[in-house]
mmCIF file of C-alpha atoms in Angstrom:
data_model
loop_
_atom_site.group_PDB
_atom_site.id
_atom_site.type_symbol
_atom_site.label_atom_id
_atom_site.label_comp_id
_atom_site.label_asym_id
_atom_site.label_seq_id
_atom_site.Cartn_x
_atom_site.Cartn_y
_atom_site.Cartn_z
ATOM 1 C CA UNK A 1 -16.627 -7.430 -9.778
ATOM 2 C CA UNK A 2 -16.421 -11.439 -9.171
ATOM 3 C CA UNK A 3 -17.245 -12.970 -11.714
ATOM 4 C CA UNK A 4 -19.387 -16.716 -12.829
ATOM 5 C CA UNK A 5 -17.794 -19.724 -13.187
ATOM 6 C CA UNK A 6 -17.757 -21.551 -16.090
ATOM 7 C CA UNK A 7 -19.400 -24.513 -14.760
ATOM 8 C CA UNK A 8 -22.005 -22.199 -13.537
ATOM 9 C CA UNK A 9 -22.453 -20.260 -17.122
ATOM 10 C CA UNK A 10 -22.480 -23.507 -19.240
ATOM 11 C CA UNK A 11 -25.470 -24.968 -17.547
ATOM 12 C CA UNK A 12 -27.076 -21.076 -16.594
ATOM 13 C CA UNK A 13 -28.567 -20.773 -20.699
ATOM 14 C CA UNK A 14 -28.683 -21.455 -23.860
ATOM 15 C CA UNK A 15 -26.094 -21.781 -26.466
ATOM 16 C CA UNK A 16 -26.008 -18.114 -28.360
ATOM 17 C CA UNK A 17 -24.047 -18.105 -31.990
ATOM 18 C CA UNK A 18 -22.536 -14.032 -31.560
ATOM 19 C CA UNK A 19 -21.802 -14.679 -35.715
ATOM 20 C CA UNK A 20 -25.866 -14.376 -36.140
ATOM 21 C CA UNK A 21 -25.655 -10.950 -34.122
ATOM 22 C CA UNK A 22 -25.079 -7.945 -36.306
ATOM 23 C CA UNK A 23 -21.797 -6.061 -34.968
ATOM 24 C CA UNK A 24 -19.213 -2.655 -35.378
ATOM 25 C CA UNK A 25 -15.667 -2.764 -36.588
ATOM 26 C CA UNK A 26 -13.447 0.586 -35.632
ATOM 27 C CA UNK A 27 -10.227 -1.018 -35.436
ATOM 28 C CA UNK A 28 -9.381 -3.749 -38.218
ATOM 29 C CA UNK A 29 -6.332 -3.299 -40.625
ATOM 30 C CA UNK A 30 -6.431 -3.479 -44.269
ATOM 31 C CA UNK A 31 -3.204 -5.190 -44.169
ATOM 32 C CA UNK A 32 -3.988 -7.901 -41.301
ATOM 33 C CA UNK A 33 -6.720 -9.198 -42.914
ATOM 34 C CA UNK A 34 -5.656 -11.301 -45.820
ATOM 35 C CA UNK A 35 -6.962 -14.780 -46.623
ATOM 36 C CA UNK A 36 -3.679 -17.368 -46.354
ATOM 37 C CA UNK A 37 -4.780 -18.432 -49.787
ATOM 38 C CA UNK A 38 -4.954 -15.063 -51.486
ATOM 39 C CA UNK A 39 -1.550 -14.210 -49.900
ATOM 40 C CA UNK A 40 0.005 -17.496 -51.162
ATOM 41 C CA UNK A 41 -1.259 -16.698 -55.067
ATOM 42 C CA UNK A 42 -0.164 -12.753 -55.108
ATOM 43 C CA UNK A 43 2.999 -13.715 -53.703
ATOM 44 C CA UNK A 44 3.379 -16.390 -56.416
ATOM 45 C CA UNK A 45 2.358 -14.173 -59.279
ATOM 46 C CA UNK A 46 5.188 -11.447 -57.789
ATOM 47 C CA UNK A 47 8.196 -14.003 -56.873
ATOM 48 C CA UNK A 48 7.753 -12.399 -53.373
ATOM 49 C CA UNK A 49 8.708 -15.719 -50.739
ATOM 50 C CA UNK A 50 6.937 -16.856 -48.234
ATOM 51 C CA UNK A 51 7.602 -18.627 -44.534
ATOM 52 C CA UNK A 52 4.871 -21.474 -45.948
ATOM 53 C CA UNK A 53 2.601 -21.662 -49.309
ATOM 54 C CA UNK A 54 0.983 -24.185 -47.164
ATOM 55 C CA UNK A 55 -2.305 -22.318 -46.076
ATOM 56 C CA UNK A 56 -2.979 -23.676 -42.988
ATOM 57 C CA UNK A 57 0.822 -23.533 -42.137
ATOM 58 C CA UNK A 58 1.329 -20.072 -43.049
ATOM 59 C CA UNK A 59 -1.881 -19.539 -41.386
ATOM 60 C CA UNK A 60 0.024 -20.737 -38.277
ATOM 61 C CA UNK A 61 2.825 -19.096 -38.579
ATOM 62 C CA UNK A 62 1.362 -15.727 -38.496
ATOM 63 C CA UNK A 63 -0.527 -16.461 -35.010
ATOM 64 C CA UNK A 64 2.828 -18.072 -34.032
ATOM 65 C CA UNK A 65 5.178 -15.288 -35.192
ATOM 66 C CA UNK A 66 3.039 -11.982 -33.836
ATOM 67 C CA UNK A 67 2.786 -14.083 -30.315
ATOM 68 C CA UNK A 68 5.912 -12.498 -28.860
ATOM 69 C CA UNK A 69 4.694 -9.544 -27.096
ATOM 70 C CA UNK A 70 6.835 -7.794 -28.369
ATOM 71 C CA UNK A 71 5.081 -4.836 -31.022
ATOM 72 C CA UNK A 72 8.135 -4.589 -33.099
ATOM 73 C CA UNK A 73 7.873 -7.927 -33.975
ATOM 74 C CA UNK A 74 4.611 -8.518 -34.100
ATOM 75 C CA UNK A 75 4.737 -5.701 -37.079
ATOM 76 C CA UNK A 76 7.493 -7.738 -39.026
ATOM 77 C CA UNK A 77 4.853 -10.044 -40.447
ATOM 78 C CA UNK A 78 3.268 -7.487 -42.226
ATOM 79 C CA UNK A 79 6.571 -7.748 -44.458
ATOM 80 C CA UNK A 80 4.508 -10.455 -46.106
ATOM 81 C CA UNK A 81 0.924 -8.650 -46.323
ATOM 82 C CA UNK A 82 2.018 -5.664 -47.653
ATOM 83 C CA UNK A 83 4.737 -6.876 -50.455
ATOM 84 C CA UNK A 84 2.123 -8.576 -52.050
ATOM 85 C CA UNK A 85 -0.862 -5.274 -52.127
ATOM 86 C CA UNK A 86 1.302 -3.105 -54.175
ATOM 87 C CA UNK A 87 -0.557 -3.449 -57.535
ATOM 88 C CA UNK A 88 -4.280 -2.036 -58.457
ATOM 89 C CA UNK A 89 -6.067 -5.815 -58.820
ATOM 90 C CA UNK A 90 -4.376 -6.604 -55.646
ATOM 91 C CA UNK A 91 -5.968 -3.759 -53.837
ATOM 92 C CA UNK A 92 -8.883 -4.423 -55.474
ATOM 93 C CA UNK A 93 -8.784 -8.214 -54.359
ATOM 94 C CA UNK A 94 -7.820 -7.806 -50.850
ATOM 95 C CA UNK A 95 -10.616 -4.990 -50.329
ATOM 96 C CA UNK A 96 -13.308 -6.981 -51.456
ATOM 97 C CA UNK A 97 -12.051 -9.920 -49.419
ATOM 98 C CA UNK A 98 -11.808 -7.907 -46.101
ATOM 99 C CA UNK A 99 -15.544 -6.600 -46.320
ATOM 100 C CA UNK A 100 -16.410 -10.159 -47.372
ATOM 101 C CA UNK A 101 -14.944 -12.186 -44.377
ATOM 102 C CA UNK A 102 -16.496 -9.195 -42.060
ATOM 103 C CA UNK A 103 -20.475 -9.518 -43.570
ATOM 104 C CA UNK A 104 -19.581 -13.607 -42.904
ATOM 105 C CA UNK A 105 -18.627 -12.645 -39.314
ATOM 106 C CA UNK A 106 -21.923 -10.457 -38.858
ATOM 107 C CA UNK A 107 -20.268 -6.925 -39.332
ATOM 108 C CA UNK A 108 -22.691 -4.734 -40.738
ATOM 109 C CA UNK A 109 -20.615 -1.752 -40.420
ATOM 110 C CA UNK A 110 -16.244 -1.158 -40.250
ATOM 111 C CA UNK A 111 -13.781 0.833 -41.054
ATOM 112 C CA UNK A 112 -10.944 -0.145 -42.326
ATOM 113 C CA UNK A 113 -7.986 1.442 -41.327
ATOM 114 C CA UNK A 114 -4.461 1.299 -43.747
ATOM 115 C CA UNK A 115 -1.298 3.195 -45.092
ATOM 116 C CA UNK A 116 -1.565 4.349 -48.999
ATOM 117 C CA UNK A 117 2.601 5.018 -48.331
ATOM 118 C CA UNK A 118 3.440 1.750 -48.049
ATOM 119 C CA UNK A 119 1.869 0.405 -51.109
ATOM 120 C CA UNK A 120 3.662 2.258 -53.590
ATOM 121 C CA UNK A 121 6.691 0.249 -55.404
ATOM 122 C CA UNK A 122 5.074 -0.932 -57.954
ATOM 123 C CA UNK A 123 4.165 2.719 -59.482
ATOM 124 C CA UNK A 124 0.834 3.119 -58.405
ATOM 125 C CA UNK A 125 -0.001 6.609 -56.891
ATOM 126 C CA UNK A 126 -0.987 8.017 -53.493
ATOM 127 C CA UNK A 127 -4.604 8.667 -54.930
ATOM 128 C CA UNK A 128 -4.485 5.419 -57.368
ATOM 129 C CA UNK A 129 -3.359 3.068 -54.188
ATOM 130 C CA UNK A 130 -6.772 5.200 -51.790
ATOM 131 C CA UNK A 131 -9.295 4.426 -55.333
ATOM 132 C CA UNK A 132 -8.311 1.117 -55.783
ATOM 133 C CA UNK A 133 -8.880 -0.134 -51.890
ATOM 134 C CA UNK A 134 -12.164 1.921 -52.772
ATOM 135 C CA UNK A 135 -13.121 -0.153 -55.457
ATOM 136 C CA UNK A 136 -12.289 -3.554 -53.694
ATOM 137 C CA UNK A 137 -14.747 -2.483 -50.600
ATOM 138 C CA UNK A 138 -17.435 -1.217 -53.056
ATOM 139 C CA UNK A 139 -17.012 -4.750 -55.483
ATOM 140 C CA UNK A 140 -17.179 -6.540 -52.077
ATOM 141 C CA UNK A 141 -20.630 -4.797 -50.406
ATOM 142 C CA UNK A 142 -22.157 -5.633 -53.641
ATOM 143 C CA UNK A 143 -21.339 -8.523 -53.215
ATOM 144 C CA UNK A 144 -22.838 -9.177 -49.687
ATOM 145 C CA UNK A 145 -26.148 -6.731 -51.258
ATOM 146 C CA UNK A 146 -26.577 -9.099 -53.470
ATOM 147 C CA UNK A 147 -26.496 -12.624 -51.461
ATOM 148 C CA UNK A 148 -29.555 -10.854 -49.401
ATOM 149 C CA UNK A 149 -26.891 -9.317 -47.070
ATOM 150 C CA UNK A 150 -26.402 -5.828 -45.775
ATOM 151 C CA UNK A 151 -22.731 -4.277 -45.141
ATOM 152 C CA UNK A 152 -20.806 -0.473 -45.015
ATOM 153 C CA UNK A 153 -17.503 -0.336 -45.054
ATOM 154 C CA UNK A 154 -14.514 3.768 -45.175
ATOM 155 C CA UNK A 155 -11.627 3.844 -45.283
ATOM 156 C CA UNK A 156 -9.680 5.143 -42.216
ATOM 157 C CA UNK A 157 -6.165 6.458 -43.737
ATOM 158 C CA UNK A 158 -3.049 6.002 -41.555
ATOM 159 C CA UNK A 159 0.040 7.648 -41.909
ATOM 160 C CA UNK A 160 3.180 6.016 -40.127
ATOM 161 C CA UNK A 161 5.117 7.171 -37.806
ATOM 162 C CA UNK A 162 7.826 6.735 -38.457
ATOM 163 C CA UNK A 163 8.369 8.527 -41.741
ATOM 164 C CA UNK A 164 7.796 12.564 -42.075
ATOM 165 C CA UNK A 165 4.816 12.174 -45.349
ATOM 166 C CA UNK A 166 1.984 12.807 -42.023
ATOM 167 C CA UNK A 167 0.918 16.113 -44.216
ATOM 168 C CA UNK A 168 0.829 14.785 -47.294
ATOM 169 C CA UNK A 169 -1.468 11.741 -46.396
ATOM 170 C CA UNK A 170 -3.606 14.405 -44.076
ATOM 171 C CA UNK A 171 -4.253 16.326 -47.707
ATOM 172 C CA UNK A 172 -5.437 12.824 -49.329
ATOM 173 C CA UNK A 173 -7.441 11.833 -46.657
ATOM 174 C CA UNK A 174 -9.291 14.524 -47.296
ATOM 175 C CA UNK A 175 -9.350 14.799 -50.894
ATOM 176 C CA UNK A 176 -10.682 11.538 -50.773
ATOM 177 C CA UNK A 177 -13.800 12.342 -48.297
ATOM 178 C CA UNK A 178 -16.716 12.061 -50.528
ATOM 179 C CA UNK A 179 -14.642 8.786 -51.913
ATOM 180 C CA UNK A 180 -14.894 6.360 -49.034
ATOM 181 C CA UNK A 181 -12.770 7.709 -46.600
ATOM 182 C CA UNK A 182 -14.458 8.819 -43.334
ATOM 183 C CA UNK A 183 -10.798 9.146 -40.801
ATOM 184 C CA UNK A 184 -7.650 9.557 -40.039
ATOM 185 C CA UNK A 185 -4.754 7.696 -38.481
ATOM 186 C CA UNK A 186 -1.659 7.520 -37.384
ATOM 187 C CA UNK A 187 0.248 3.912 -36.992
ATOM 188 C CA UNK A 188 3.491 1.330 -36.561
ATOM 189 C CA UNK A 189 6.055 2.785 -33.967
ATOM 190 C CA UNK A 190 4.564 4.359 -31.014
ATOM 191 C CA UNK A 191 7.411 4.109 -28.761
ATOM 192 C CA UNK A 192 9.384 7.797 -29.278
ATOM 193 C CA UNK A 193 6.974 9.339 -32.767
ATOM 194 C CA UNK A 194 5.251 11.119 -30.202
ATOM 195 C CA UNK A 195 1.876 12.881 -32.155
ATOM 196 C CA UNK A 196 3.423 15.961 -31.833
ATOM 197 C CA UNK A 197 5.767 15.255 -35.256
ATOM 198 C CA UNK A 198 2.516 15.560 -37.016
ATOM 199 C CA UNK A 199 0.936 18.519 -35.581
ATOM 200 C CA UNK A 200 0.965 20.206 -38.746
ATOM 201 C CA UNK A 201 -1.231 17.269 -40.245
ATOM 202 C CA UNK A 202 -3.791 17.145 -36.701
ATOM 203 C CA UNK A 203 -4.085 21.140 -37.320
ATOM 204 C CA UNK A 204 -4.973 20.830 -41.308
ATOM 205 C CA UNK A 205 -7.211 18.487 -40.638
ATOM 206 C CA UNK A 206 -9.194 19.960 -37.493
ATOM 207 C CA UNK A 207 -9.631 23.060 -40.056
ATOM 208 C CA UNK A 208 -11.002 21.177 -42.669
ATOM 209 C CA UNK A 209 -13.352 19.245 -40.027
ATOM 210 C CA UNK A 210 -12.007 15.566 -40.152
ATOM 211 C CA UNK A 211 -12.240 13.218 -37.737
ATOM 212 C CA UNK A 212 -9.376 11.778 -36.154
ATOM 213 C CA UNK A 213 -8.208 9.205 -34.290
ATOM 214 C CA UNK A 214 -4.397 8.196 -33.012
ATOM 215 C CA UNK A 215 -2.597 4.507 -32.492
ATOM 216 C CA UNK A 216 -1.894 5.237 -28.402
ATOM 217 C CA UNK A 217 -1.536 3.689 -25.234
ATOM 218 C CA UNK A 218 -0.372 0.404 -26.608
ATOM 219 C CA UNK A 219 3.783 -0.118 -27.037
ATOM 220 C CA UNK A 220 4.203 3.787 -25.012
ATOM 221 C CA UNK A 221 2.122 4.924 -22.280
ATOM 222 C CA UNK A 222 0.339 7.954 -20.832
ATOM 223 C CA UNK A 223 2.338 10.356 -22.691
ATOM 224 C CA UNK A 224 1.495 9.383 -25.820
ATOM 225 C CA UNK A 225 -1.657 9.266 -24.642
ATOM 226 C CA UNK A 226 -1.816 12.529 -23.285
ATOM 227 C CA UNK A 227 -0.059 14.066 -26.527
ATOM 228 C CA UNK A 228 -3.025 12.381 -28.835
ATOM 229 C CA UNK A 229 -5.454 13.937 -27.066
ATOM 230 C CA UNK A 230 -3.470 17.319 -27.316
ATOM 231 C CA UNK A 231 -1.581 17.023 -30.369
ATOM 232 C CA UNK A 232 -3.339 14.613 -32.274
ATOM 233 C CA UNK A 233 -6.780 16.158 -31.199
ATOM 234 C CA UNK A 234 -8.059 12.297 -31.167
ATOM 235 C CA UNK A 235 -11.473 11.182 -31.245
ATOM 236 C CA UNK A 236 -10.827 7.643 -30.208
ATOM 237 C CA UNK A 237 -7.871 6.291 -28.753
ATOM 238 C CA UNK A 238 -6.382 3.489 -31.264
ATOM 239 C CA UNK A 239 -6.009 0.831 -28.670
ATOM 240 C CA UNK A 240 -5.506 2.970 -25.477
ATOM 241 C CA UNK A 241 -5.087 0.094 -22.871
ATOM 242 C CA UNK A 242 -2.537 1.338 -20.918
ATOM 243 C CA UNK A 243 -4.710 3.740 -19.696
ATOM 244 C CA UNK A 244 -5.347 1.575 -16.985
ATOM 245 C CA UNK A 245 -1.767 2.356 -15.937
ATOM 246 C CA UNK A 246 -3.185 5.574 -14.593
ATOM 247 C CA UNK A 247 -5.560 3.654 -12.490
ATOM 248 C CA UNK A 248 -4.347 3.278 -8.892
ATOM 249 C CA UNK A 249 -5.215 1.084 -6.374
ATOM 250 C CA UNK A 250 -4.600 2.837 -2.449
ATOM 251 C CA UNK A 251 -4.942 0.209 0.056
ATOM 252 C CA UNK A 252 -6.335 1.582 3.780
ATOM 253 C CA UNK A 253 -6.733 -0.367 6.981
ATOM 254 C CA UNK A 254 -9.626 0.345 8.765
ATOM 255 C CA UNK A 255 -11.087 -1.710 12.186
ATOM 256 C CA UNK A 256 -8.160 -4.192 11.488
ATOM 257 C CA UNK A 257 -8.852 -4.784 7.503
ATOM 258 C CA UNK A 258 -7.068 -3.759 4.405
ATOM 259 C CA UNK A 259 -9.781 -1.445 2.324
ATOM 260 C CA UNK A 260 -8.480 -0.879 -1.156
ATOM 261 C CA UNK A 261 -9.994 1.900 -3.172
ATOM 262 C CA UNK A 262 -9.641 2.919 -6.955
ATOM 263 C CA UNK A 263 -8.089 6.020 -7.677
ATOM 264 C CA UNK A 264 -7.851 7.527 -11.063
ATOM 265 C CA UNK A 265 -5.230 10.456 -12.095
ATOM 266 C CA UNK A 266 -6.218 13.238 -14.017
ATOM 267 C CA UNK A 267 -5.754 12.528 -17.307
ATOM 268 C CA UNK A 268 -7.562 8.724 -17.040
ATOM 269 C CA UNK A 269 -10.461 11.190 -14.964
ATOM 270 C CA UNK A 270 -10.523 13.130 -18.500
ATOM 271 C CA UNK A 271 -10.274 10.134 -21.020
ATOM 272 C CA UNK A 272 -13.619 8.504 -18.416
ATOM 273 C CA UNK A 273 -15.559 11.603 -18.029
ATOM 274 C CA UNK A 274 -15.205 12.575 -21.374
ATOM 275 C CA UNK A 275 -16.276 9.347 -22.567
ATOM 276 C CA UNK A 276 -13.381 9.199 -25.122
ATOM 277 C CA UNK A 277 -13.603 5.717 -26.981
ATOM 278 C CA UNK A 278 -11.078 2.931 -26.650
ATOM 279 C CA UNK A 279 -10.660 1.489 -29.141
ATOM 280 C CA UNK A 280 -9.362 -2.344 -27.226
ATOM 281 C CA UNK A 281 -8.281 -5.022 -29.352
ATOM 282 C CA UNK A 282 -8.084 -8.169 -26.484
ATOM 283 C CA UNK A 283 -6.266 -11.361 -27.917
ATOM 284 C CA UNK A 284 -3.812 -8.417 -30.006
ATOM 285 C CA UNK A 285 -3.011 -6.482 -26.862
ATOM 286 C CA UNK A 286 -2.026 -9.917 -25.241
ATOM 287 C CA UNK A 287 0.424 -10.677 -28.626
ATOM 288 C CA UNK A 288 1.952 -7.535 -28.338
ATOM 289 C CA UNK A 289 2.501 -6.924 -25.089
ATOM 290 C CA UNK A 290 0.687 -4.086 -24.461
ATOM 291 C CA UNK A 291 -1.400 -5.260 -21.149
ATOM 292 C CA UNK A 292 2.081 -6.964 -19.963
ATOM 293 C CA UNK A 293 1.543 -4.341 -16.949
ATOM 294 C CA UNK A 294 -1.773 -6.246 -15.970
ATOM 295 C CA UNK A 295 -1.127 -10.393 -16.747
ATOM 296 C CA UNK A 296 -0.789 -12.293 -19.395
ATOM 297 C CA UNK A 297 -3.822 -13.840 -19.790
ATOM 298 C CA UNK A 298 -7.224 -12.447 -21.499
ATOM 299 C CA UNK A 299 -8.883 -12.419 -18.082
ATOM 300 C CA UNK A 300 -6.524 -10.080 -16.695
ATOM 301 C CA UNK A 301 -7.176 -8.121 -19.563
ATOM 302 C CA UNK A 302 -8.011 -4.284 -18.102
ATOM 303 C CA UNK A 303 -11.128 -4.222 -20.052
ATOM 304 C CA UNK A 304 -13.289 -5.160 -17.426
ATOM 305 C CA UNK A 305 -11.078 -2.709 -14.982
ATOM 306 C CA UNK A 306 -12.215 -0.277 -17.179
ATOM 307 C CA UNK A 307 -15.979 -1.510 -18.325
ATOM 308 C CA UNK A 308 -17.020 -1.618 -14.435
ATOM 309 C CA UNK A 309 -15.273 2.734 -14.089
ATOM 310 C CA UNK A 310 -17.280 3.712 -16.526
ATOM 311 C CA UNK A 311 -14.811 4.282 -19.132
ATOM 312 C CA UNK A 312 -15.922 4.481 -22.893
ATOM 313 C CA UNK A 313 -14.802 0.679 -23.847
ATOM 314 C CA UNK A 314 -15.095 -1.205 -27.813
ATOM 315 C CA UNK A 315 -14.186 -4.182 -28.597
ATOM 316 C CA UNK A 316 -12.032 -4.826 -32.025
ATOM 317 C CA UNK A 317 -9.827 -7.350 -33.899
ATOM 318 C CA UNK A 318 -6.796 -4.886 -35.171
ATOM 319 C CA UNK A 319 -5.488 -7.885 -37.298
ATOM 320 C CA UNK A 320 -7.137 -11.065 -37.779
ATOM 321 C CA UNK A 321 -4.935 -13.036 -39.796
ATOM 322 C CA UNK A 322 -2.061 -12.296 -37.148
ATOM 323 C CA UNK A 323 -4.716 -12.511 -33.747
ATOM 324 C CA UNK A 324 -5.984 -15.763 -35.867
ATOM 325 C CA UNK A 325 -9.504 -13.818 -34.562
ATOM 326 C CA UNK A 326 -13.261 -12.445 -35.485
ATOM 327 C CA UNK A 327 -14.621 -9.448 -33.663
ATOM 328 C CA UNK A 328 -17.346 -12.573 -32.768
ATOM 329 C CA UNK A 329 -14.093 -14.407 -31.390
ATOM 330 C CA UNK A 330 -13.060 -11.558 -29.214
ATOM 331 C CA UNK A 331 -16.696 -11.141 -27.929
ATOM 332 C CA UNK A 332 -16.189 -14.992 -27.181
ATOM 333 C CA UNK A 333 -12.726 -14.901 -25.550
ATOM 334 C CA UNK A 334 -14.534 -11.950 -22.609
ATOM 335 C CA UNK A 335 -18.149 -13.848 -22.438
ATOM 336 C CA UNK A 336 -15.549 -17.001 -21.238
ATOM 337 C CA UNK A 337 -13.079 -14.639 -19.316
ATOM 338 C CA UNK A 338 -15.717 -12.353 -17.396
ATOM 339 C CA UNK A 339 -19.111 -14.071 -17.662
ATOM 340 C CA UNK A 340 -20.690 -11.302 -19.985
ATOM 341 C CA UNK A 341 -24.274 -11.524 -21.258
ATOM 342 C CA UNK A 342 -25.478 -10.313 -24.438
ATOM 343 C CA UNK A 343 -26.627 -6.892 -22.895
ATOM 344 C CA UNK A 344 -22.923 -5.956 -22.055
ATOM 345 C CA UNK A 345 -21.812 -7.531 -26.135
ATOM 346 C CA UNK A 346 -24.895 -5.258 -26.387
ATOM 347 C CA UNK A 347 -23.496 -1.908 -24.692
ATOM 348 C CA UNK A 348 -19.931 -1.947 -25.851
ATOM 349 C CA UNK A 349 -22.027 -2.804 -29.746
ATOM 350 C CA UNK A 350 -23.387 0.345 -29.099
ATOM 351 C CA UNK A 351 -20.449 2.691 -27.484
ATOM 352 C CA UNK A 352 -19.068 1.539 -31.348
ATOM 353 C CA UNK A 353 -22.012 2.905 -33.281
ATOM 354 C CA UNK A 354 -22.029 5.717 -31.444
ATOM 355 C CA UNK A 355 -17.506 6.150 -31.962
ATOM 356 C CA UNK A 356 -17.857 5.741 -35.550
ATOM 357 C CA UNK A 357 -17.448 8.683 -37.510
ATOM 358 C CA UNK A 358 -21.054 8.265 -39.867
ATOM 359 C CA UNK A 359 -23.181 11.343 -39.036
ATOM 360 C CA UNK A 360 -25.401 11.470 -36.096
ATOM 361 C CA UNK A 361 -28.488 10.212 -38.271
ATOM 362 C CA UNK A 362 -26.971 7.512 -39.677
ATOM 363 C CA UNK A 363 -25.514 6.226 -36.034
ATOM 364 C CA UNK A 364 -29.082 6.636 -34.124
ATOM 365 C CA UNK A 365 -30.308 4.192 -37.662
ATOM 366 C CA UNK A 366 -27.880 1.617 -37.228
ATOM 367 C CA UNK A 367 -28.017 1.863 -32.770
ATOM 368 C CA UNK A 368 -31.969 1.105 -33.754
ATOM 369 C CA UNK A 369 -31.020 -1.795 -36.467
ATOM 370 C CA UNK A 370 -28.725 -3.429 -33.617
ATOM 371 C CA UNK A 371 -30.950 -3.188 -30.581
ATOM 372 C CA UNK A 372 -34.236 -4.556 -32.548
ATOM 373 C CA UNK A 373 -31.691 -7.841 -33.217
ATOM 374 C CA UNK A 374 -30.756 -8.277 -29.332
ATOM 375 C CA UNK A 375 -33.655 -7.745 -28.633
ATOM 376 C CA UNK A 376 -34.769 -10.007 -30.488
ATOM 377 C CA UNK A 377 -32.292 -12.797 -29.318
ATOM 378 C CA UNK A 378 -32.935 -12.226 -26.301
ATOM 379 C CA UNK A 379 -36.298 -12.819 -26.432
ATOM 380 C CA UNK A 380 -34.894 -16.086 -27.847
ATOM 381 C CA UNK A 381 -32.747 -16.490 -24.599
ATOM 382 C CA UNK A 382 -35.820 -16.259 -22.744
ATOM 383 C CA UNK A 383 -34.758 -13.271 -20.843
ATOM 384 C CA UNK A 384 -31.479 -15.242 -20.050
ATOM 385 C CA UNK A 385 -29.175 -12.515 -20.654
ATOM 386 C CA UNK A 386 -30.242 -9.347 -18.654
ATOM 387 C CA UNK A 387 -27.435 -7.961 -16.463
ATOM 388 C CA UNK A 388 -26.707 -11.667 -14.110
ATOM 389 C CA UNK A 389 -27.136 -13.722 -16.816
ATOM 390 C CA UNK A 390 -25.015 -16.141 -18.746
ATOM 391 C CA UNK A 391 -24.599 -16.980 -22.165
ATOM 392 C CA UNK A 392 -22.811 -19.937 -22.884
ATOM 393 C CA UNK A 393 -19.939 -19.940 -25.536
ATOM 394 C CA UNK A 394 -16.972 -20.589 -26.163
ATOM 395 C CA UNK A 395 -14.239 -18.389 -28.678
ATOM 396 C CA UNK A 396 -13.759 -21.543 -30.997
ATOM 397 C CA UNK A 397 -16.974 -23.023 -30.767
ATOM 398 C CA UNK A 398 -20.378 -21.469 -33.029
ATOM 399 C CA UNK A 399 -23.724 -22.887 -32.206
ATOM 400 C CA UNK A 400 -25.389 -22.704 -35.668
ATOM 401 C CA UNK A 401 -29.073 -23.707 -33.921
ATOM 402 C CA UNK A 402 -29.739 -19.920 -32.890
ATOM 403 C CA UNK A 403 -29.954 -18.643 -35.580
ATOM 404 C CA UNK A 404 -28.969 -18.743 -39.376
ATOM 405 C CA UNK A 405 -25.850 -18.070 -40.350
ATOM 406 C CA UNK A 406 -27.460 -16.913 -43.721
ATOM 407 C CA UNK A 407 -29.099 -13.706 -41.524
ATOM 408 C CA UNK A 408 -26.013 -13.209 -39.970
ATOM 409 C CA UNK A 409 -26.082 -9.784 -41.542
ATOM 410 C CA UNK A 410 -28.826 -6.664 -42.167
ATOM 411 C CA UNK A 411 -31.118 -7.255 -44.991
ATOM 412 C CA UNK A 412 -30.743 -4.725 -47.578
#
C-alpha cells in the first residue's frame, strides 16, 4: 500500500478538474451547508446575533470553531445555522441554495439530511417544515434544469438522538415517502445514545419497508456500530470510520524478520463481507476527532486501509460550511494524500451510486451515465487514470482547462 510522491504525481499526468465530473452525495446536512451571506441576511431579519456579519470572516469562524477535535464543540456551530432556519421562507431558500451549490460542484444525485424537530420555534409543524424543504429542493432542481444541467435530491429525515421523538419522526418520514423523502436517520450526540433507544421507531420503519442510515462509529466506537446494525437495521453507516478499530495488526517473527498480518474482528468482517456502505467524511472525521486513534492528518485517515481491504467506501462532505469543503474538494484531498487515479474516484463514486436509496433501475441508469463521463475523462487524460496512473490535482486549485464548468452537471 505504498503511495506515489506528490512530485511523481505532478509530472505524470495532466490536471483534471473534478468539479466537471458527476458525483453522488450521500451524507450532507442541510444545516451544515448554508452560504455565509444567507446566514447573515436571515439573522439580520430575525435579530439573531452572529460572531461576524462579514461573509468571509463568518466562513472562517465556522471552520475554525468546528476544527476543535471534539464532536460536541463541532455541533455547537449549528446553533447559528439552525437559528435562521425556522420559517417557511427561510427553509425554502436554504434548500434551494443547497441544491444549486451541489450542482455547481458537479453533484448529480444527493440525499440531504436534516432534523425537522429542530425547526419548529417559529410555529411550523413537522409536516409544514418537510413541505417547505421539499419546495426549496424542487425550486433548486428546476433552476439547475433551466440552466441546462441536471440534479436530483431527496430528503433523509433525521431524529435527534437525545430527544424522545423517534417514533413520531419515523412516522413523519414514511408519511412523506411520496413527497421527496427517501430515508431515515438518527444524529446528534452519539456517545451514550445508542440506536436501541429508538427500537420502536426502527421496527416501524422496517415494517413499512423504509430505508435507514444511522450515524454510528463517529463519536462512539464499535458498540455504536453494532447497535446500529442490530437495533437500527441500518442499511448504511453514517461515517462508520471507527470500524477500523476492529482491524488488528498481528506481528510475528519469521526468519529473523517481523512480519505483520492484518486481521478483521467479527464486526469488521461482518461489515466488510456484507458490503455495508460506509459514509466516510474525511475532513469532518479529522475535525471531530472521529479518527483520533489513527492520526491527525488526512494521509492517516483509515479510508485507504478500508478501501484496500475491500470495505464499501463512499466519500462525503458531512457539513460543507463547517469543514470548508465540497465533494470535489474531499476527493482532491484523497488524491493528494494517496495518489488516487480516476479509476479509484470512479470506484468510490459507483459505491455511492449503489448505496443510494433510489430504486435499482434508477441506480443502474445513474451508473451508466457516470461511467460514460469518466470513460470520456480517461480518454482525455490519455489513459493516465489506470490503476497505476496519477492525476495531478490540488484540493484548493481546480483547473478549468480540462472541461467547462458549465458541463459540470448532467444535461437534461
